[in-house]
mmCIF file of C-alpha atoms in Angstrom:
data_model
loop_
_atom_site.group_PDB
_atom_site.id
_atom_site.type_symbol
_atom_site.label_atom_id
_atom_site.label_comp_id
_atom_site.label_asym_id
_atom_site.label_seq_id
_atom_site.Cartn_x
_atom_site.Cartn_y
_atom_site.Cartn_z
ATOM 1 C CA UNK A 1 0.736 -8.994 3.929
ATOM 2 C CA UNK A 2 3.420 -7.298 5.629
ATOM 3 C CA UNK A 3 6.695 -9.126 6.256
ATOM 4 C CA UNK A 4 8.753 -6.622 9.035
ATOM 5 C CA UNK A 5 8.421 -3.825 10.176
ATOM 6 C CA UNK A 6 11.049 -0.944 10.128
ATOM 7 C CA UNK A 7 11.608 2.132 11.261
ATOM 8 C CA UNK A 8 13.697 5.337 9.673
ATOM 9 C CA UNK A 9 15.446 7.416 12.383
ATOM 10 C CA UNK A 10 15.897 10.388 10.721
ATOM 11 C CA UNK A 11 19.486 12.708 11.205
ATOM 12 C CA UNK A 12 19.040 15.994 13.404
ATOM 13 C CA UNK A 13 16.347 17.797 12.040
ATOM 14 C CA UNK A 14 16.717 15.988 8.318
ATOM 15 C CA UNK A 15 12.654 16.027 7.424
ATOM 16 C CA UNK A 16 11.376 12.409 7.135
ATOM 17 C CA UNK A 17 10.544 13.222 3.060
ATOM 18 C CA UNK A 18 14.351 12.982 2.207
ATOM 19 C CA UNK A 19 14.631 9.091 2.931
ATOM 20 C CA UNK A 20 12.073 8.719 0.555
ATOM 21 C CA UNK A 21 14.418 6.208 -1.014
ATOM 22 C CA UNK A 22 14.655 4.484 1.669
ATOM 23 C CA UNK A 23 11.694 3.861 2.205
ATOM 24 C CA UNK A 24 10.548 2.903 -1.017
ATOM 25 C CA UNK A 25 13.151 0.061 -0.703
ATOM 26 C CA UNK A 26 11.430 -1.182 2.356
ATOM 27 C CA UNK A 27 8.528 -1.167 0.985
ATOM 28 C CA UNK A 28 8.985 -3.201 -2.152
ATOM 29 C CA UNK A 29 10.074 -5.950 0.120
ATOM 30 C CA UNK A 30 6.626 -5.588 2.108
ATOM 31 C CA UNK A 31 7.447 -3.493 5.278
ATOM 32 C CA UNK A 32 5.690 -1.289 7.157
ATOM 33 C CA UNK A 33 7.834 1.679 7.237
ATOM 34 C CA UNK A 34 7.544 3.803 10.273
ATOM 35 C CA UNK A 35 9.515 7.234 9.630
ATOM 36 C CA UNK A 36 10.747 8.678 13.137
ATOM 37 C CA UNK A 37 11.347 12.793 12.800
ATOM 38 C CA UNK A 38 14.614 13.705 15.075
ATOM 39 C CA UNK A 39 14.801 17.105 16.624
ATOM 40 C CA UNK A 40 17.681 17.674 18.842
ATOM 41 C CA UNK A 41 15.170 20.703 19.888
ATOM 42 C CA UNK A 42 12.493 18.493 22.075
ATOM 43 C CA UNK A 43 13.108 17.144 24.702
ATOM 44 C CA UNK A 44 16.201 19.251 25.590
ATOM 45 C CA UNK A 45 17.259 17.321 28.131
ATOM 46 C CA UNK A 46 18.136 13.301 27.573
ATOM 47 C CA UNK A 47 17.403 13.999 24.161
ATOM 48 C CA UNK A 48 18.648 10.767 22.813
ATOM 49 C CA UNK A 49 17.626 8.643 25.079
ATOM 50 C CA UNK A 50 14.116 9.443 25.140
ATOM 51 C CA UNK A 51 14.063 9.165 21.535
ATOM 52 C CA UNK A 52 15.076 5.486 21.915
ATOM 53 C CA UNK A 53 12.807 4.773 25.018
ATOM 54 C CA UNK A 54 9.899 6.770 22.253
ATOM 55 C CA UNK A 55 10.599 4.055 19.477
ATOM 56 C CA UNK A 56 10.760 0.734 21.948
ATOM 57 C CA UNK A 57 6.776 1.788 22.623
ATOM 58 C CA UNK A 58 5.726 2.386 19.765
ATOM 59 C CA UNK A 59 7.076 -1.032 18.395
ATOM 60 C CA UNK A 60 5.092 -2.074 21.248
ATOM 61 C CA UNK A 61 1.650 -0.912 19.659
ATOM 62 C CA UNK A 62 3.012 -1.785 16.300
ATOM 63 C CA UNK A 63 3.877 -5.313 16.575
ATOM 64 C CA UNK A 64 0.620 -6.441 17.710
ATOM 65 C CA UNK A 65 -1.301 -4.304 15.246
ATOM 66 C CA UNK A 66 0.660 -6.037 12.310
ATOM 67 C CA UNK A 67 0.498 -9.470 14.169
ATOM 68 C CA UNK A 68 4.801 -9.316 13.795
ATOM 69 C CA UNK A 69 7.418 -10.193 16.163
ATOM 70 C CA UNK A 70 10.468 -8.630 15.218
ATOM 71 C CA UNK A 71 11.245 -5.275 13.122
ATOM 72 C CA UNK A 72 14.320 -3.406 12.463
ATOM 73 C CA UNK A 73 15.743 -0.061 12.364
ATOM 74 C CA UNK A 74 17.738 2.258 9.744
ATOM 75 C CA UNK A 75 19.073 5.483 12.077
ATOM 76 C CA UNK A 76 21.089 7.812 10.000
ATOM 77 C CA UNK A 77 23.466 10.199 11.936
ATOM 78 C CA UNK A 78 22.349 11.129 15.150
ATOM 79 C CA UNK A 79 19.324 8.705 14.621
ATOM 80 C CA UNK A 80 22.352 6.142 13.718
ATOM 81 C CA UNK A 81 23.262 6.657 17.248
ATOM 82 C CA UNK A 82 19.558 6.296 18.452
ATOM 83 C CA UNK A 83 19.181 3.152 16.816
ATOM 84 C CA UNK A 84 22.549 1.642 18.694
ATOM 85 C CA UNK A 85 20.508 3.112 21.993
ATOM 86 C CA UNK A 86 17.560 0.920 21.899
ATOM 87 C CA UNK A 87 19.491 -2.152 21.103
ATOM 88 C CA UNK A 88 21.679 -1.282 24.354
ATOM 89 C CA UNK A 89 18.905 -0.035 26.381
ATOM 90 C CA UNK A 90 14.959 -1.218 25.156
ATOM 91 C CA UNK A 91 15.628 -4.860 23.814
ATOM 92 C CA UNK A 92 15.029 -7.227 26.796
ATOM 93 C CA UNK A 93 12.687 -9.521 24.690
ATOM 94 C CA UNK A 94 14.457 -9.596 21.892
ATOM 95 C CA UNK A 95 12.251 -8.254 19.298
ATOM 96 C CA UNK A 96 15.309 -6.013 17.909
ATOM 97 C CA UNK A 97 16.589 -7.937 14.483
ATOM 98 C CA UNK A 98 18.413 -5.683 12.580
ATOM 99 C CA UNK A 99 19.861 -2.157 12.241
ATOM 100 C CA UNK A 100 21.421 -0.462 10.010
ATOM 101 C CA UNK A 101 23.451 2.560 11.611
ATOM 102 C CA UNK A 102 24.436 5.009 9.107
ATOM 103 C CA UNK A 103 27.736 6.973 9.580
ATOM 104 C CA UNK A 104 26.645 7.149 13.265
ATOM 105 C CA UNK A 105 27.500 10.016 15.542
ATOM 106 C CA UNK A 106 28.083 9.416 19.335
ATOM 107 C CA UNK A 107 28.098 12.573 20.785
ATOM 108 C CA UNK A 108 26.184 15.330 23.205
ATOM 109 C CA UNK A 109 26.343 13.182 25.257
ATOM 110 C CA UNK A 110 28.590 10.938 24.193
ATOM 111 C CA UNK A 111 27.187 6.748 24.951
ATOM 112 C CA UNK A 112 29.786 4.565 23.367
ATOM 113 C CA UNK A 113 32.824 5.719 23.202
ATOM 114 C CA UNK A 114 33.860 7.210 25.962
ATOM 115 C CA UNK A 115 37.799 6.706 26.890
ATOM 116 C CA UNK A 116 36.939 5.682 30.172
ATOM 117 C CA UNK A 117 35.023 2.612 28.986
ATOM 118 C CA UNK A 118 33.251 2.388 32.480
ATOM 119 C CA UNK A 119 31.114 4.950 31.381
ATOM 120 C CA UNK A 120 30.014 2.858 27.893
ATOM 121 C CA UNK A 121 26.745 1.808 27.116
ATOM 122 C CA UNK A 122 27.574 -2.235 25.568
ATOM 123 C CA UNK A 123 26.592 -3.584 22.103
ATOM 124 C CA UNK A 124 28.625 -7.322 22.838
ATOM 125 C CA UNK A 125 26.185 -9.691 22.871
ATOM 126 C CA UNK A 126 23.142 -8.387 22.137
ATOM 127 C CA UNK A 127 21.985 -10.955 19.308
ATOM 128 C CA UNK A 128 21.251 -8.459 16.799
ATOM 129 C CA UNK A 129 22.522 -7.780 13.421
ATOM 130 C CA UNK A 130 24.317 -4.445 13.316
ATOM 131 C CA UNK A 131 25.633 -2.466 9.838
ATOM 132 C CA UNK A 132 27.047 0.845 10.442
ATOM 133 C CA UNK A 133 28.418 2.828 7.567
ATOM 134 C CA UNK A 134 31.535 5.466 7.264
ATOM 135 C CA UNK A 135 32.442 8.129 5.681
ATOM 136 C CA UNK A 136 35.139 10.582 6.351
ATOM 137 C CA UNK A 137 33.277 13.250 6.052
ATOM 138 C CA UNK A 138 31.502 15.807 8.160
ATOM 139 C CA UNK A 139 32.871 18.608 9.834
ATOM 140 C CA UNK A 140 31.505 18.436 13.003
ATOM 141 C CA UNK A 141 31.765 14.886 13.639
ATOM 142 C CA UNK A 142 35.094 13.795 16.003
ATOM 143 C CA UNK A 143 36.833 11.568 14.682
ATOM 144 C CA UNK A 144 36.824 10.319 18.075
ATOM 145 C CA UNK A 145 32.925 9.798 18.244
ATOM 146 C CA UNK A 146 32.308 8.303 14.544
ATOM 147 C CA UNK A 147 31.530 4.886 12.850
ATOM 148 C CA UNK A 148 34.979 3.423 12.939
ATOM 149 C CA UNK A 149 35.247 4.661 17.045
ATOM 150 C CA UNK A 150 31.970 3.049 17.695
ATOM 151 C CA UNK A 151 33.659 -0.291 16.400
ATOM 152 C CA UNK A 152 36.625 0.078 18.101
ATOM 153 C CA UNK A 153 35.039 -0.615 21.188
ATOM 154 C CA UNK A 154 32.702 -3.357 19.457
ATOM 155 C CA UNK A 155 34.613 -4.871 17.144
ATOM 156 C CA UNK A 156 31.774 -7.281 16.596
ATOM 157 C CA UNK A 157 29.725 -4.538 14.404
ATOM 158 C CA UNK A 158 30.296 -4.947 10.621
ATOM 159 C CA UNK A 159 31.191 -1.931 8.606
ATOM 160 C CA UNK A 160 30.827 -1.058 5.794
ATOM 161 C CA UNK A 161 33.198 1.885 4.724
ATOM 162 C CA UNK A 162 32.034 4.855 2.187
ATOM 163 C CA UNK A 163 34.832 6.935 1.744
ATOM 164 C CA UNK A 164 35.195 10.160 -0.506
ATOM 165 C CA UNK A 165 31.384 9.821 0.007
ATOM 166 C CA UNK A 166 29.711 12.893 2.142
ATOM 167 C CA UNK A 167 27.941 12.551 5.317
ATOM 168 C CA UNK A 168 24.319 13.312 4.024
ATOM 169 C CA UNK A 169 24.690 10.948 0.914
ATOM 170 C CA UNK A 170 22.118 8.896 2.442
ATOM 171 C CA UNK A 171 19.472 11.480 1.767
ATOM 172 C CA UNK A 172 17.455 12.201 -1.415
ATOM 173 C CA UNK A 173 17.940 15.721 -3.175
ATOM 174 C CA UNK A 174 16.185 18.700 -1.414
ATOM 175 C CA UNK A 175 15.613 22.162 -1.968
ATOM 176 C CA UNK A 176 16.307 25.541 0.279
ATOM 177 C CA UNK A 177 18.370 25.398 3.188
ATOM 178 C CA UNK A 178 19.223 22.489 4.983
ATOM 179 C CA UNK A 179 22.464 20.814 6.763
ATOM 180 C CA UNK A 180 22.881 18.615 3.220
ATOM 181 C CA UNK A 181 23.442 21.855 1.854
ATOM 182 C CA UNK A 182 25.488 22.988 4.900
ATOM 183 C CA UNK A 183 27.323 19.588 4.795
ATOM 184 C CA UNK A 184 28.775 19.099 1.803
ATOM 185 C CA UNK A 185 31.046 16.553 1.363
ATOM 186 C CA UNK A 186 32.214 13.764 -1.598
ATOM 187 C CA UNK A 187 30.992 14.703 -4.953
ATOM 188 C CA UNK A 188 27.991 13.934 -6.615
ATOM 189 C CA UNK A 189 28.910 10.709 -8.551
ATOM 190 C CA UNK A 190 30.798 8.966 -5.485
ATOM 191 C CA UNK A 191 27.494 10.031 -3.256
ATOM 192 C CA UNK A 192 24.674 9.018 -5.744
ATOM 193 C CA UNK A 193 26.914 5.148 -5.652
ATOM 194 C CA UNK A 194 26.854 5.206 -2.233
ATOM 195 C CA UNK A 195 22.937 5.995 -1.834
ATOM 196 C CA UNK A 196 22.212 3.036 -4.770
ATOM 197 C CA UNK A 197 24.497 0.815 -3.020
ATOM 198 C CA UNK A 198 23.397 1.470 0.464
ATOM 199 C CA UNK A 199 19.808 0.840 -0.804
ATOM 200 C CA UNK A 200 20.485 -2.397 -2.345
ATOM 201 C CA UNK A 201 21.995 -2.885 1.298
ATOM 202 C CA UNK A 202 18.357 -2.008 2.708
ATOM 203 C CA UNK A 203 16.802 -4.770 0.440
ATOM 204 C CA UNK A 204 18.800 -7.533 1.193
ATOM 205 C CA UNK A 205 19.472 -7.281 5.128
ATOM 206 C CA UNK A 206 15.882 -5.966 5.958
ATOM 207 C CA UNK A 207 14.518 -9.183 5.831
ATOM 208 C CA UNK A 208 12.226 -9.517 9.253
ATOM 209 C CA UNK A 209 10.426 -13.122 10.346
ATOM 210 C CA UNK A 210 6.655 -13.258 10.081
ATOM 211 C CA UNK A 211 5.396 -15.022 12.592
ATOM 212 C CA UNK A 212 1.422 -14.928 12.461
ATOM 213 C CA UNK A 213 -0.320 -15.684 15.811
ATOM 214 C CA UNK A 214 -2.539 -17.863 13.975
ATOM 215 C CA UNK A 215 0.780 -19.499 13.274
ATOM 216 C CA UNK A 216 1.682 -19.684 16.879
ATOM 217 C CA UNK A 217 -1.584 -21.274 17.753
ATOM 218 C CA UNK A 218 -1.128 -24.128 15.185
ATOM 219 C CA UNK A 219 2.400 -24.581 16.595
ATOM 220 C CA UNK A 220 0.597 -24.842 20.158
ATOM 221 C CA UNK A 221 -1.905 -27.549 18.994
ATOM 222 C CA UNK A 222 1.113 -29.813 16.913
ATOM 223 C CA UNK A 223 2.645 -29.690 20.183
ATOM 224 C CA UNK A 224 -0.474 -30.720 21.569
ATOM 225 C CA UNK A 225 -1.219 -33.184 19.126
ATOM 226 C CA UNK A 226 2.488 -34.804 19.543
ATOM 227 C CA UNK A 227 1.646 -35.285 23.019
ATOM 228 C CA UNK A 228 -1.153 -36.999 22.548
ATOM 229 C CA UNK A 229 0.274 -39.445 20.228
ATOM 230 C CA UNK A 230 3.322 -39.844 22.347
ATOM 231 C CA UNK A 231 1.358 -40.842 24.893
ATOM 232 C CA UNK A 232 -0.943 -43.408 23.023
ATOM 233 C CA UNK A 233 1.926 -44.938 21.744
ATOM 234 C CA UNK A 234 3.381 -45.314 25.618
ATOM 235 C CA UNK A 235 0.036 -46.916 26.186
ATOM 236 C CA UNK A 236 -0.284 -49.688 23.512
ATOM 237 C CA UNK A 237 3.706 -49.707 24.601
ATOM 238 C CA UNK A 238 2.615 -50.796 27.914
ATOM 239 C CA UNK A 239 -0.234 -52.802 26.730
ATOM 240 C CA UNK A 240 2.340 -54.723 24.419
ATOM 241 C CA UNK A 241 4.366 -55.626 27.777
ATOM 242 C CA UNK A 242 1.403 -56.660 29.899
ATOM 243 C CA UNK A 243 0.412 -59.249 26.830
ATOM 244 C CA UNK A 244 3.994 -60.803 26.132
ATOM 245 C CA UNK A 245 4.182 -61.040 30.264
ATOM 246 C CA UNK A 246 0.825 -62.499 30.884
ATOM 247 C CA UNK A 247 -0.981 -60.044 32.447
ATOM 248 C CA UNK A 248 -4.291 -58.359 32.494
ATOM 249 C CA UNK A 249 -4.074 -58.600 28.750
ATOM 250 C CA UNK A 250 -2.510 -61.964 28.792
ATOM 251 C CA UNK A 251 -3.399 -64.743 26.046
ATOM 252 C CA UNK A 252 -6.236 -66.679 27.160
#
């Protein structure tokens, strides 16, 4: 039986196959792994957004077919940055429990760290556990727009820092052309710690509640059942009273 539910936001463009890893990890803890595809491509405008609005349905659909409550999401990169969208914007009942962003990228447009902070989307508050991960690596990320910003204006978020490790660490090996080939960064010892340490990460913090409805429904009926005895006992309560006063019940 499935215990959570999670879903892999993928980087720009990065094809679902290369967090195999990942989610093998999830699933030798039980989850059902959904693996979300992002391309920066479709839709071109609101991109981001819509990719976050896109993930609170299907969760939607998802948590009553697997008869779960809660699920969590692993965003890497741009999908990092999708992740912290749906807690900010698509988590009014709460269902969000956990998400591991990592090394995030808030830009085009940017959502969270914006000098102005009028113009910031909010993560204070929103009773979910938030990772994100850092490296210092990536050359088109702003330093400005990265991990450590993100925190800076929510200090609440852990962090957990990978340094000398590259940006697409968090992806398994592929072949041709591709932006972990484009992207390199920290060599291959320092990244291949990183991706076993980040995946002992996934193990232990992707931990969702199961909460069966069949589970529900007995909680309904104790409750049920607790009132009932509550009130029998306020009856033979009263009863008691009437007898020791000489009531209706009074000793002949």
């Amino acid at each position: 039986k499935p215990t959570g539910i999670t879903f892999i936001l993928t980087a720009a463009n990065i094809p679902c196959k290369n967090y195999d890893s990942i989610k093998d990890a999830l699933v030798s803890i039980d989850h059902v792994v959904v693996a979300y595809y992002i391309s920066l491509l479709s839709p071109p405008i609101k991109n981001n957004r819509t990719k976050a609005r896109d993930v609170s349905r299907m969760i939607e659909e998802l948590k009553e077919e697997f008869n779960l409550d809660k699920y969590n999401i692993i965003g890497h990169s741009i999908g990092g940055k999708i992740a912290l969208l749906v807690a900010a914007l698509h988590n009014d009942d709460k269902s969000l429990r956990a998400i591991m962003a990592l090394d995030p990228v808030d830009q085009n447009p940017v959502e969270f760290t914006n000098p102005d902070t009028t113009k910031n989307l909010s993560l204070k508050n929103t009773g979910i556990d938030i990772l994100m991960t850092f490296t210092d690596n990536g050359f088109f990320i702003s330093k400005d727009h990265n991990a450590r910003a993100i925190n800076r204006f929510n200090p609440e978020l852990k962090v957990v820092l990978h340094r000398n490790a590259g940006h697409m660490a968090y992806c398994d090996k592929d072949t041709g052309v591709s932006w972990k080939a484009v992207m390199r960064g920290g060599n291959k010892e320092r990244n291949s710690i990183v991706k076993e340490e980040t995946l002992e990460i996934v193990k232990k913090r992707m931990q969702t509640c199961l909460k069966k409805k069949a589970s529900s429904k007995v909680g309904r009926i104790a409750d049920k059942y607790k009132e009932a005895v509550t009130s029998n006992i306020d009856d033979i309560q009263n009863d008691v009273k009437k007898v020791t006063s000489g009531g209706k019940f009074g000793l002949a």
